[in-house]
CSV table of C-alpha atoms and ligand atoms in Angstrom, one decimal:
chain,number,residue,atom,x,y,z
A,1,UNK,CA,-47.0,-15.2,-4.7
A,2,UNK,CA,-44.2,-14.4,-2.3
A,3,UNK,CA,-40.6,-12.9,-3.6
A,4,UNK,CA,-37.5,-13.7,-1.9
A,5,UNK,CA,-36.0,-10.8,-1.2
A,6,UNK,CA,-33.3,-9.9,-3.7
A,7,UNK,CA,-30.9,-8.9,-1.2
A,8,UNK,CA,-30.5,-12.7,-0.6
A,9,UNK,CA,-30.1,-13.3,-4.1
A,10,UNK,CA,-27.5,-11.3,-4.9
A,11,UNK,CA,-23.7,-12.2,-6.6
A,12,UNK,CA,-22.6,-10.5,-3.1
A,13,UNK,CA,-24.8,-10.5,0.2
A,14,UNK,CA,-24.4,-7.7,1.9
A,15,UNK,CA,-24.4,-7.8,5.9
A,16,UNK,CA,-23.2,-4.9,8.3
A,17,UNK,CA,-19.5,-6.7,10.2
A,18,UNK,CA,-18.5,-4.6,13.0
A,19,UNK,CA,-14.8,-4.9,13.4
A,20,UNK,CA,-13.0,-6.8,16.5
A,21,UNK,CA,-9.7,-6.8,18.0
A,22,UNK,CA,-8.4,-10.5,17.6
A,23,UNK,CA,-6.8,-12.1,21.0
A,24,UNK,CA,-3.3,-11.4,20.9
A,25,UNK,CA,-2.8,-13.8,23.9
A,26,UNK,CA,-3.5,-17.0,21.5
A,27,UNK,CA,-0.1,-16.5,20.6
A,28,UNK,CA,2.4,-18.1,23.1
A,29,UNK,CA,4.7,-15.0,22.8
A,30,UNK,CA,1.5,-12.7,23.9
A,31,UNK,CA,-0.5,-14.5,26.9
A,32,UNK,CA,0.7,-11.9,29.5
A,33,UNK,CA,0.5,-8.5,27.1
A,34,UNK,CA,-1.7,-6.3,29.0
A,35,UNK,CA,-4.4,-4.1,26.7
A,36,UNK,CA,-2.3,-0.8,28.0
A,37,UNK,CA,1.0,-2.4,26.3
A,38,UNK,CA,-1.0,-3.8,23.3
A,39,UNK,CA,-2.3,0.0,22.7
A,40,UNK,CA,1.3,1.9,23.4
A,41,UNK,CA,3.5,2.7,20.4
A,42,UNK,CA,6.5,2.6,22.6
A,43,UNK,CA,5.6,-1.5,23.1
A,44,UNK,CA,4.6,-2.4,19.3
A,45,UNK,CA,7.6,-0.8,18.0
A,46,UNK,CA,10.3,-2.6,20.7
A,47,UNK,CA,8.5,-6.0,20.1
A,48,UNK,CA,8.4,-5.7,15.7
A,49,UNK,CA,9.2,-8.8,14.5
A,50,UNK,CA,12.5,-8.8,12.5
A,51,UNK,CA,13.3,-11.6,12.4
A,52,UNK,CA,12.4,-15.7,12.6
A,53,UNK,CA,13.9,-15.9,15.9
A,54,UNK,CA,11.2,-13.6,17.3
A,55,UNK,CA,8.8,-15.0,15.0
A,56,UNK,CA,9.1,-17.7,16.8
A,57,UNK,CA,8.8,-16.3,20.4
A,58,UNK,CA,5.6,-15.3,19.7
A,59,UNK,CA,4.2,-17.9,17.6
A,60,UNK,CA,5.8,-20.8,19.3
A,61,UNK,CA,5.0,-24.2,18.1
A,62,UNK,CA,1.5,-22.9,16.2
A,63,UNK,CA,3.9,-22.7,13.1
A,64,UNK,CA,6.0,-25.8,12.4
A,65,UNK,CA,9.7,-26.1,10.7
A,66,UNK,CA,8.7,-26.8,7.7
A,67,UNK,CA,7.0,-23.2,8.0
A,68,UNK,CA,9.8,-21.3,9.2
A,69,UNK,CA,12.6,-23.1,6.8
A,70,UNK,CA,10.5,-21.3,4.0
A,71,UNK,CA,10.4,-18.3,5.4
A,72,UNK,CA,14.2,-18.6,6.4
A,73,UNK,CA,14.8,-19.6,2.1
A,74,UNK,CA,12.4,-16.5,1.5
A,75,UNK,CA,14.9,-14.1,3.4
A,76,UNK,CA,18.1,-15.5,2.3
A,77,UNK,CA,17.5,-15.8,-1.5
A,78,UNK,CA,14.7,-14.1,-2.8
A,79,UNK,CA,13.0,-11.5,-0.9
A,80,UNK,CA,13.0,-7.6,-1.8
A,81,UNK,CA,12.1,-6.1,1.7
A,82,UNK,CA,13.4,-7.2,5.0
A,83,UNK,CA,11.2,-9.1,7.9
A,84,UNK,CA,9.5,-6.1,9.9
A,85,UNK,CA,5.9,-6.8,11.0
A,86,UNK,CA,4.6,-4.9,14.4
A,87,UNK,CA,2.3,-6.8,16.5
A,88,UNK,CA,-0.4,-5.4,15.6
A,89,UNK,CA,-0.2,-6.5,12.2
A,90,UNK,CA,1.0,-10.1,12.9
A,91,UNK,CA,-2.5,-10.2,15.2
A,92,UNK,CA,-4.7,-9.9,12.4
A,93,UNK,CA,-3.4,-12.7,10.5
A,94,UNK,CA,-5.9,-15.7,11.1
A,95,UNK,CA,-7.4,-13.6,13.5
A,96,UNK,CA,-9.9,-16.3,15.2
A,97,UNK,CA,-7.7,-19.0,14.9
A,98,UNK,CA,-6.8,-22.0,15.4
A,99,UNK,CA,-3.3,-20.6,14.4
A,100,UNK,CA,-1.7,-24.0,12.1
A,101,UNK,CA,0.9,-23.7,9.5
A,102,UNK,CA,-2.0,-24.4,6.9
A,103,UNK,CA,-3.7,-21.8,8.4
A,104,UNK,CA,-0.7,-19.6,8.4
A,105,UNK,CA,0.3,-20.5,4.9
A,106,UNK,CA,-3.0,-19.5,3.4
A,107,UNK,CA,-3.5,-16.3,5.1
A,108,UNK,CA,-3.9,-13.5,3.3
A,109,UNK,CA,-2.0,-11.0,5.4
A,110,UNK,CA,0.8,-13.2,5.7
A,111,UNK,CA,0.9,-13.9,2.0
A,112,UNK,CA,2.2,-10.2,1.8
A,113,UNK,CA,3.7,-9.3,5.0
A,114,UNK,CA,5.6,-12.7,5.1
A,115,UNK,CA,6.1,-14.2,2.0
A,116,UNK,CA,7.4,-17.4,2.2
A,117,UNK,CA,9.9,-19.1,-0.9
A,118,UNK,CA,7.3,-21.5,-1.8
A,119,UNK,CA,5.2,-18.7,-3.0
A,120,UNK,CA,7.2,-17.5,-5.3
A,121,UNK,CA,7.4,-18.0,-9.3
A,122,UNK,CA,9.8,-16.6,-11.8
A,123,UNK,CA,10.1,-13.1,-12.5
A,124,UNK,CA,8.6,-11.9,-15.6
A,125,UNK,CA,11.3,-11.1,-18.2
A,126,UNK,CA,10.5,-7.0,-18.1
A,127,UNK,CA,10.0,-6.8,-14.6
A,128,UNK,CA,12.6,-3.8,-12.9
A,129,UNK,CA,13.5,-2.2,-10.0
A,130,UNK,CA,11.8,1.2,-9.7
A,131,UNK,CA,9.9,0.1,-12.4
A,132,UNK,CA,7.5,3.7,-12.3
A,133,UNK,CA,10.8,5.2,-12.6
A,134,UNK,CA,10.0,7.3,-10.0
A,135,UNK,CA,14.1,8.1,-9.2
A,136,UNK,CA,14.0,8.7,-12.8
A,137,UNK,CA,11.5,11.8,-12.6
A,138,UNK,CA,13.3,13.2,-9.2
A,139,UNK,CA,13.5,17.0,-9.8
A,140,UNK,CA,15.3,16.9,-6.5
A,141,UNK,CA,16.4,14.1,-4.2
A,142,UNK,CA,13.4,12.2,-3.2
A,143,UNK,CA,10.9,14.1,-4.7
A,144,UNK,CA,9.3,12.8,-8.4
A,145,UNK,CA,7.6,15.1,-10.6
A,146,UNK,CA,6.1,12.9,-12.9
A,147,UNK,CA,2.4,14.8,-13.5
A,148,UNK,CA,1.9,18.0,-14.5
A,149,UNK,CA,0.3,19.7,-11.6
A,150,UNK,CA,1.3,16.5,-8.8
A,151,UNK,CA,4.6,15.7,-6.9
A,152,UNK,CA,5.4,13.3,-4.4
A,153,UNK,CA,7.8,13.5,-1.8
A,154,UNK,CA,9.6,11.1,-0.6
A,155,UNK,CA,11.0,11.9,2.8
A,156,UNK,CA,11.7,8.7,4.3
A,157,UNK,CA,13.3,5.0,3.2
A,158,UNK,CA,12.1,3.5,5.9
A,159,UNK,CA,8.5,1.9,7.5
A,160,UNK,CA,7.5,0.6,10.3
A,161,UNK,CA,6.2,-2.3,8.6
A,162,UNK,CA,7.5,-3.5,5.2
A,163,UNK,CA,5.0,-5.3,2.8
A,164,UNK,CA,6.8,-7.9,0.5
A,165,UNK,CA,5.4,-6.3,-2.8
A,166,UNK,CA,6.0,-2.6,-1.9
A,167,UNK,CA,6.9,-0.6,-5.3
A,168,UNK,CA,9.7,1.1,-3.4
A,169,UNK,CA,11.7,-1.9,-3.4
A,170,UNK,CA,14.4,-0.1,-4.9
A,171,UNK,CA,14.5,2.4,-2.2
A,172,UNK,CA,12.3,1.7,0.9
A,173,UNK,CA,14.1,-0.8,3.4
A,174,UNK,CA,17.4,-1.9,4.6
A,175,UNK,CA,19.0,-4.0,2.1
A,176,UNK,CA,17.9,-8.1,1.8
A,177,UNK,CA,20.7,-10.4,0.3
A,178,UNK,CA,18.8,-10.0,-2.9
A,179,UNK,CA,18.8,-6.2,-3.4
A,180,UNK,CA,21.3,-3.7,-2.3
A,181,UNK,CA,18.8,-0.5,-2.0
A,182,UNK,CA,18.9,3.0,-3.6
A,183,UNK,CA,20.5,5.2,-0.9
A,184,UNK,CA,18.6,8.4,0.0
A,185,UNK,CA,22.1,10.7,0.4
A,186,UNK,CA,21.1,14.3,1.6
A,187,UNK,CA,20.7,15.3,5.4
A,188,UNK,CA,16.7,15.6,6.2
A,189,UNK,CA,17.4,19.5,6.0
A,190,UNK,CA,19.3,19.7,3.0
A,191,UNK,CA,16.5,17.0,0.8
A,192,UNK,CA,13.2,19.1,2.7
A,193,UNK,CA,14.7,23.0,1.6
A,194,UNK,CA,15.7,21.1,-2.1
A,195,UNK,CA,12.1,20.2,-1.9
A,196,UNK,CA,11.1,23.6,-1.2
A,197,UNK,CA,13.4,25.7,-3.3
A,198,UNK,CA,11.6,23.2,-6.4
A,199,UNK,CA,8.5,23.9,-5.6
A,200,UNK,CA,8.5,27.9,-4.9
A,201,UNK,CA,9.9,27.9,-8.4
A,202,UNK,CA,7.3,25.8,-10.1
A,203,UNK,CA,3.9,27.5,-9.5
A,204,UNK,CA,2.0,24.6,-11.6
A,205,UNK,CA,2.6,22.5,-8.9
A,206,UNK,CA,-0.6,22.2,-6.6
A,207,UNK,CA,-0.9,19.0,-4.5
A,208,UNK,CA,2.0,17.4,-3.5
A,209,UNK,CA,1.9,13.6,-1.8
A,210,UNK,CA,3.9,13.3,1.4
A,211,UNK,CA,5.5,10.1,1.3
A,212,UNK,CA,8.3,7.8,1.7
A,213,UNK,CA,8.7,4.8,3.1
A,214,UNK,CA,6.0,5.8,6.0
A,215,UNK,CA,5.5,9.3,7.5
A,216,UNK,CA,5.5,7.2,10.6
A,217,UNK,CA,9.1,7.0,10.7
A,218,UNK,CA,9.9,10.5,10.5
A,219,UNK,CA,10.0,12.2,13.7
A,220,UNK,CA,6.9,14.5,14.5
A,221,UNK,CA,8.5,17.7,15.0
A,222,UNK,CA,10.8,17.5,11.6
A,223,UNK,CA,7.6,16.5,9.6
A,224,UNK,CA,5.7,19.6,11.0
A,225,UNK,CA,7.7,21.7,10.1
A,226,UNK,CA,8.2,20.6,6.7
A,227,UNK,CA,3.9,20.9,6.7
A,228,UNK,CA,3.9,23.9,7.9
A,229,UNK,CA,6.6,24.8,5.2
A,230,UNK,CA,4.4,23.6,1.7
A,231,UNK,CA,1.4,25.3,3.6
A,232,UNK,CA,3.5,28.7,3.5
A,233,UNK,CA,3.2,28.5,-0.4
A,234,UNK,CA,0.3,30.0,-2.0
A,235,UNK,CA,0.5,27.5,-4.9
A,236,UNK,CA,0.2,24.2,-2.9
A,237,UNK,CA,-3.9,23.4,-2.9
A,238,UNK,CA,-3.7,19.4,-1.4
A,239,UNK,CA,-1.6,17.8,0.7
A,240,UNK,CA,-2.1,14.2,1.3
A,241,UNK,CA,0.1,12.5,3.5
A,242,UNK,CA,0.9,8.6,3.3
A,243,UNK,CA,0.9,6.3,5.7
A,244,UNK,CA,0.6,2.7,6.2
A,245,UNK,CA,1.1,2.9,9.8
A,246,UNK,CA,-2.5,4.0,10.1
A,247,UNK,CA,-3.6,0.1,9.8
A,248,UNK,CA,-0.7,-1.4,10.8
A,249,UNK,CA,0.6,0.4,13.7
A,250,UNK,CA,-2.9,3.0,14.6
A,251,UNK,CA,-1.2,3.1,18.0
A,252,UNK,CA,1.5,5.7,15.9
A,253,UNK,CA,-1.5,8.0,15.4
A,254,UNK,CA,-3.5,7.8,18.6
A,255,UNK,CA,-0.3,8.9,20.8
A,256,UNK,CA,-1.0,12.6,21.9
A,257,UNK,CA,1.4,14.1,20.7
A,258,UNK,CA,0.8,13.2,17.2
A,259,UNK,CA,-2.6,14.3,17.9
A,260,UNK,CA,-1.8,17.5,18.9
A,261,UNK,CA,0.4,18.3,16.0
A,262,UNK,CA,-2.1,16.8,13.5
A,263,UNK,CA,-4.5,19.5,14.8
A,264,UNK,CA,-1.7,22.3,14.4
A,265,UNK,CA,-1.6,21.4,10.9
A,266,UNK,CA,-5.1,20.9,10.3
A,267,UNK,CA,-5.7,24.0,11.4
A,268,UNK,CA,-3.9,25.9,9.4
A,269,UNK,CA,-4.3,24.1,6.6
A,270,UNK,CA,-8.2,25.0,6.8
A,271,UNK,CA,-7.1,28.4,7.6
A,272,UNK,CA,-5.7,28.4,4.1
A,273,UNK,CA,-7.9,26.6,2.2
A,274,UNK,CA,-5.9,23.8,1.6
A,275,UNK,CA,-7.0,20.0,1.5
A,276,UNK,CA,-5.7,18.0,4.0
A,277,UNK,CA,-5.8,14.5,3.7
A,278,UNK,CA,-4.1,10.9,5.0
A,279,UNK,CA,-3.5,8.1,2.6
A,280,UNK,CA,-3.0,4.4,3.4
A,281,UNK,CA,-2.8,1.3,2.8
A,282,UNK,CA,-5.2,-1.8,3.5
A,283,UNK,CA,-5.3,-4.7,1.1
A,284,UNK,CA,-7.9,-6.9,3.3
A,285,UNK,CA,-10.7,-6.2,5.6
A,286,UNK,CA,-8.9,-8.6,8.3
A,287,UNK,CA,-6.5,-5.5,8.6
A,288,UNK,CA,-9.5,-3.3,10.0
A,289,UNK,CA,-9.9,-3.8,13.8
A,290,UNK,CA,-11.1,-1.5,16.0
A,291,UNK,CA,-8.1,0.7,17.0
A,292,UNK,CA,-7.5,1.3,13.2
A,293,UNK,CA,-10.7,2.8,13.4
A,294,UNK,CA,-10.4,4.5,16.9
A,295,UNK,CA,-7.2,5.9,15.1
A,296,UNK,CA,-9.0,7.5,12.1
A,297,UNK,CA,-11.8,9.2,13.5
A,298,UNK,CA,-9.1,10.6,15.6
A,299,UNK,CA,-7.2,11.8,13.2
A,300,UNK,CA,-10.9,12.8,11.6
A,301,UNK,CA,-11.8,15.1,14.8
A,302,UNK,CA,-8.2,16.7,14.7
A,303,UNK,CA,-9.2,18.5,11.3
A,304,UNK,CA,-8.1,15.7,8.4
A,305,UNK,CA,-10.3,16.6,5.7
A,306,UNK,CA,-10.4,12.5,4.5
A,307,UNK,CA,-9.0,9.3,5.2
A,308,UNK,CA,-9.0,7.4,2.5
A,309,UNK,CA,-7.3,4.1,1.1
A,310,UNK,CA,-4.9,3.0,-1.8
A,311,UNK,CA,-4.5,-0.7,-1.9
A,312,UNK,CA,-2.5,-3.2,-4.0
A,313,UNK,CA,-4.8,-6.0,-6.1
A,314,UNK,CA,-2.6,-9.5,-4.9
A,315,UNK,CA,-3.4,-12.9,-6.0
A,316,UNK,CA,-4.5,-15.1,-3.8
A,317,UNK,CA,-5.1,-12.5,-1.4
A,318,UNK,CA,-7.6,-9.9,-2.6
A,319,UNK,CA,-8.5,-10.8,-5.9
A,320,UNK,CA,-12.4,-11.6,-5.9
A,321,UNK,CA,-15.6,-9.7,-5.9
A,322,UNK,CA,-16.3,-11.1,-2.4
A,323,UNK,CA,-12.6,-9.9,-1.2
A,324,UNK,CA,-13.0,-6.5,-2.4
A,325,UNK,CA,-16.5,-5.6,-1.5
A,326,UNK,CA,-15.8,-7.3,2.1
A,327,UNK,CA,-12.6,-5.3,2.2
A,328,UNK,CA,-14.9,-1.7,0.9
A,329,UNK,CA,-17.6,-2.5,3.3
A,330,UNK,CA,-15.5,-2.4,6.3
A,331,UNK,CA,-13.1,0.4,4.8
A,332,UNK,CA,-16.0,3.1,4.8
A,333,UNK,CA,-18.8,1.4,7.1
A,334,UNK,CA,-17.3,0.8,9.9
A,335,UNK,CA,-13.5,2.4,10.0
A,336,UNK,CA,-14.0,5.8,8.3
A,337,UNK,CA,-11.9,5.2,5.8
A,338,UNK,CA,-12.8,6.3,2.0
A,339,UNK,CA,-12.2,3.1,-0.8
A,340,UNK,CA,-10.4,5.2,-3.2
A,341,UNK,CA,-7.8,3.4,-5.3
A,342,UNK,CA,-6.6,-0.5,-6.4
A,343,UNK,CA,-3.5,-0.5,-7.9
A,344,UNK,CA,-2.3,-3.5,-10.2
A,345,UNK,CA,1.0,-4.4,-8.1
A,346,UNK,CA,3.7,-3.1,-10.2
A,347,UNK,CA,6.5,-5.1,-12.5
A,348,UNK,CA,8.7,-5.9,-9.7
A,349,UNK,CA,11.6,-8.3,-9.4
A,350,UNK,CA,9.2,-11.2,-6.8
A,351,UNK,CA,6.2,-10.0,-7.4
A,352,UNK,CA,5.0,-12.0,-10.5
A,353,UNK,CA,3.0,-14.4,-8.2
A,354,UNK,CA,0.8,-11.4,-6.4
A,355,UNK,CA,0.3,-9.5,-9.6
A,356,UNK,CA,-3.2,-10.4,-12.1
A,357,UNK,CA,-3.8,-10.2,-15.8
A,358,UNK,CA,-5.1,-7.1,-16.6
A,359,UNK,CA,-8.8,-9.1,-18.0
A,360,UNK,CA,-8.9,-10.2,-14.2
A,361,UNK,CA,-9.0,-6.5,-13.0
A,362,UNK,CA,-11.4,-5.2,-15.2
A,363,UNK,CA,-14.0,-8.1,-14.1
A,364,UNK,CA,-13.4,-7.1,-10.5
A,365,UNK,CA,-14.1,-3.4,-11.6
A,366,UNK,CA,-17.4,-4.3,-13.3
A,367,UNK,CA,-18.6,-7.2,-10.2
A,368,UNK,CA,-18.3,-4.3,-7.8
A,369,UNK,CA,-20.0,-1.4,-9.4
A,370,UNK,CA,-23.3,-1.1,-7.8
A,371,UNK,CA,-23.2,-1.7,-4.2
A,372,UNK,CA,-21.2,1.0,-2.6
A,373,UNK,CA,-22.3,4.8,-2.5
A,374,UNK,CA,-20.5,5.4,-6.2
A,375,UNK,CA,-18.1,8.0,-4.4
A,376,UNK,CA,-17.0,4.9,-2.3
A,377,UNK,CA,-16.5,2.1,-4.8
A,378,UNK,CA,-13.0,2.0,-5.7
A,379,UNK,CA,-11.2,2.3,-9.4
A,380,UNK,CA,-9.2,0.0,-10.4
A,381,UNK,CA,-6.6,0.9,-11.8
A,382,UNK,CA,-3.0,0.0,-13.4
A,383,UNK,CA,0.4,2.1,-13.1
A,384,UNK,CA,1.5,2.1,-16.8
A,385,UNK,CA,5.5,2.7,-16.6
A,386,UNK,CA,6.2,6.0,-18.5
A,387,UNK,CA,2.5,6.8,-18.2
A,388,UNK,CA,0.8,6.9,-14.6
A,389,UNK,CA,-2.2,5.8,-13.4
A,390,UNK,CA,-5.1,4.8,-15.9
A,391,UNK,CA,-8.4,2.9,-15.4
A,392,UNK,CA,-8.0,-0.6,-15.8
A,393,UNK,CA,-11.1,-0.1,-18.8
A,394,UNK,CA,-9.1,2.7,-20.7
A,395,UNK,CA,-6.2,0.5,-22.7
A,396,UNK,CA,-6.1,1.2,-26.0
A,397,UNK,CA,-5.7,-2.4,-27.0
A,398,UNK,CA,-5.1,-5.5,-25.5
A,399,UNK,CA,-3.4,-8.7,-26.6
A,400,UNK,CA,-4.9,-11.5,-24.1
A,401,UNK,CA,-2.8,-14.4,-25.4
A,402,UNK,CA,0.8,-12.4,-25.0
A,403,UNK,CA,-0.8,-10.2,-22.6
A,404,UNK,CA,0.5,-6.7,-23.7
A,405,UNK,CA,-1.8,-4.1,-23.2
A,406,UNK,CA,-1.1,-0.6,-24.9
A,407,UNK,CA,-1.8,2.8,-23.4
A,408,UNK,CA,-1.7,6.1,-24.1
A,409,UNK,CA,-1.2,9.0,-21.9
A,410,UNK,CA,-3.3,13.0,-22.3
A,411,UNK,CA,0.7,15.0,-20.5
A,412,UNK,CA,4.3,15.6,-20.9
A,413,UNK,CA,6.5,14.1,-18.6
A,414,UNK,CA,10.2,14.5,-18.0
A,415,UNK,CA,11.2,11.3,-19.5
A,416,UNK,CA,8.3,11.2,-22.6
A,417,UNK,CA,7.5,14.7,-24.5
A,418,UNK,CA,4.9,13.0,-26.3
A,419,UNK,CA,1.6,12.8,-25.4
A,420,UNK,CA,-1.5,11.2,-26.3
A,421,UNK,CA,-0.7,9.4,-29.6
A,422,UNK,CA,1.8,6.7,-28.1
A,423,UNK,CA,0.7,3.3,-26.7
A,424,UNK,CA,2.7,2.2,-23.6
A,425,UNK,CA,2.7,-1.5,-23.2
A,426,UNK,CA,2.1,-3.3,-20.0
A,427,UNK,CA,2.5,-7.2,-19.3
A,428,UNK,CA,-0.1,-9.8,-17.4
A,429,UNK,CA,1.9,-12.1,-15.8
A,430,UNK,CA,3.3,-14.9,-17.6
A,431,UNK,CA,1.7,-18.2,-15.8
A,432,UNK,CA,-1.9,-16.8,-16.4
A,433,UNK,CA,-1.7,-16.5,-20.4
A,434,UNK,CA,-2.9,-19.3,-22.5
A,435,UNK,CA,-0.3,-21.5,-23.7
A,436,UNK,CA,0.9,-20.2,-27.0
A,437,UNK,CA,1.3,-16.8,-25.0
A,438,UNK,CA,3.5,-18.5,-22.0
A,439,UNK,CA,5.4,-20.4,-25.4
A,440,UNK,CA,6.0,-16.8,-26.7
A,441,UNK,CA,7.7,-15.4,-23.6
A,442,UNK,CA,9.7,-19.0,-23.0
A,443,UNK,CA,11.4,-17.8,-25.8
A,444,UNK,CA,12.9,-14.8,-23.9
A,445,UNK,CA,12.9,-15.8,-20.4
B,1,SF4,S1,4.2,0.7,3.8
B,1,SF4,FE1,4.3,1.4,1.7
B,1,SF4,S2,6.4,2.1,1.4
B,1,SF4,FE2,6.4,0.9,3.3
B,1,SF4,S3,6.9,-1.2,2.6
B,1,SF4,FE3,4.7,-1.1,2.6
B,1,SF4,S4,4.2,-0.5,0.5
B,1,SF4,FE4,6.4,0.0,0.8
């Protein structure tokens, strides 16, 4: 008797992708960009697209009005971060073409990175700005102590690309005619020696994430220095710095002088013991081309420790087995970067339609257990307001028809003194409940 093999059988075949640059001269816009511009900094930052206008220049008549009219509603009414998409980011979205408005509109990368009004559904009733209330926990401008041995830093508002459901909302971004931002108010000098003066005087503080917005943006000498500052404190143990721009803009990170000061701070970081690390973000394997790799084994030979990846679960974009593993696959296969969180996207005003019901998460936990190394499968995990990450398994109970889900929390933190006998709720998303939970919340909406 023969056996198919099971490998065929699977819920999830398995097959080794290597990654690929899509054509950027499909687009109209592109057809005479030169590999030596497509792979400078300097050109992907003067070309981002900011704007519909440019939009079109690039895409031309692939997209048609009806397209850009939703896009143009999305930015005037209801969107929370402002149009700003480098090339090398727009290239991956329906990266083998044809490019159609269908094809557009069903993209996952441009479901996030250009949301469109039609996308959109009412906000739930409890969603909120800063809804981690990170600003809440600052100890000093930009900087959140929220667990007990863990900061982050937030040293920039800005990005060089802004995703549609970033948690910063309230703070990353110029403002849209939707939301007037949080203002960060102290000079760069004044918020990093805060920073500093906070930390040499609270010892229990032993990694710290280096944030903003997008270390990108902050200019490499000024950021150096601030590294070199936390590494001058016996206390600090890891430092893991965030960055989208990895994915979206790797040509950041392959420029030489980045490189060069990566090293410098590498070095002494190993030096001194202490864990170096880069964090981004990458919600899709489309995202993965070759330069995002070529830009992470760089930053891998200069002395980072790890690479590794925190994305967003979205609906519609991300959100099955399939997605995930495809997503994990070419994460730590074939770009050196570790799968290391999913984050439930967070309560925030336009968000409703990317987030899923907590049930949802916890089946894509269990259907993707048991094909990656276990160091490399991802948890899944949701950011309980008041509370901080937990497991998407570990709620303490869990309503399905009103979707509330309680949790409880093992620390202190500056706005709760309690600790683990409290549940904190947390909300599915209305137009996924049953309908005597969506008649519950009509009643408040
Ligand atoms: S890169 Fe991060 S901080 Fe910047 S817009 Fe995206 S999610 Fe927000």
């Amino acid at each position: 008797m023969t056996h198919t093999p099971t490998s065929t059988r699977q819920p999830y075949a398995y097959t080794r992708r290597t990654l690929t640059e899509p054509d950027w001269t499909r687009y109209p816009g592109w057809r005479h960009i030169t590999r030596d511009q497509w792979e400078s900094a300097q050109w992907q930052r003067a070309h981002c697209i900011k704007n519909i206008r440019q939009l079109h220049h690039v895409l031309g008549p692939l997209a048609d009005d009806t397209f850009y009219d939703d896009l143009a509603t999305d930015q005037a009414r209801t969107a929370t971060m402002p149009m700003l998409l480098p090339p090398q980011m727009l290239n991956t979205m329906v990266p083998h073409g044809p490019t159609t408005t269908d094809a557009l509109r069903a993209d996952p990368i441009r479901r996030y990175m250009l949301p469109l009004h039609t996308d959109r559904i009412p906000d739930h009733p409890l969603s909120t700005r800063d809804s981690l209330h990170e600003h809440d926990m600052w100890a000093a401008e930009g900087l959140t102590h929220r667990y007990p041995t863990k900061v982050l830093a937030e040293l920039t508002a800005t990005c060089p690309q802004y995703c549609g459901h970033c948690t910063r909302m309230d703070l990353v971004g110029t403002n849209t005619p939707a939301v007037t931002k949080l203002k960060l108010t102290l000079t760069p000098a004044d918020r990093h020696d805060a920073h500093l003066h906070y930390l040499r005087h609270h010892p229990e503080v032993r990694d710290i994430v280096v944030s903003g917005g997008d270390l990108a943006n902050i200019p490499w000498p000024r950021l150096e220095t601030y590294l070199m500052r936390l590494l001058d404190l016996d206390t600090i143990r890891d430092i893991r710095l965030a960055t989208k721009a990895l994915a979206a803009l790797p040509q950041h990170w392959l420029q030489p002088h980045i490189v060069e000061g990566l090293e410098r701070v590498a070095r002494t970081a190993a030096r001194r013991g202490v864990n170096l690390a880069l964090h981004t973000h990458v919600n899709h394997a489309q995202t993965l081309t070759p330069l995002v790799a070529r830009a992470t084994h760089t930053a891998l030979a200069a002395g980072i420790r790890d690479v590794r990846n925190q994305g967003v679960l979205l609906r519609g974009i991300n959100d099955t087995a399939d997605d995930l593993l495809d997503l994990c696959f070419a994460l730590q296969g074939e770009a050196g970067i570790l799968p290391y969180y999913l984050y439930l996207c967070d309560m925030i005003p336009g968000a409703e339609h990317w987030r899923l019901p907590l049930h949802h998460a916890q089946t894509l936990q269990h259907d993707i257990l048991g094909y990656l190394p276990g160091y490399a499968t991802p948890r899944i995990v949701c950011d309980v307001p008041y509370v901080g990450k937990r497991w998407v398994h570990m709620a303490a109970a869990y309503d399905r028809v009103l979707g509330i889900s309680h949790w409880t929390k093992n620390y202190r933190t500056p706005l709760t003194d309690d600790t683990v006998t409290t549940g904190y709720p947390y909300y599915d998303p209305i137009d996924t409940l049953p309908e005597k939970g969506r008649a519950h919340w009509a009643t408040r909406c």
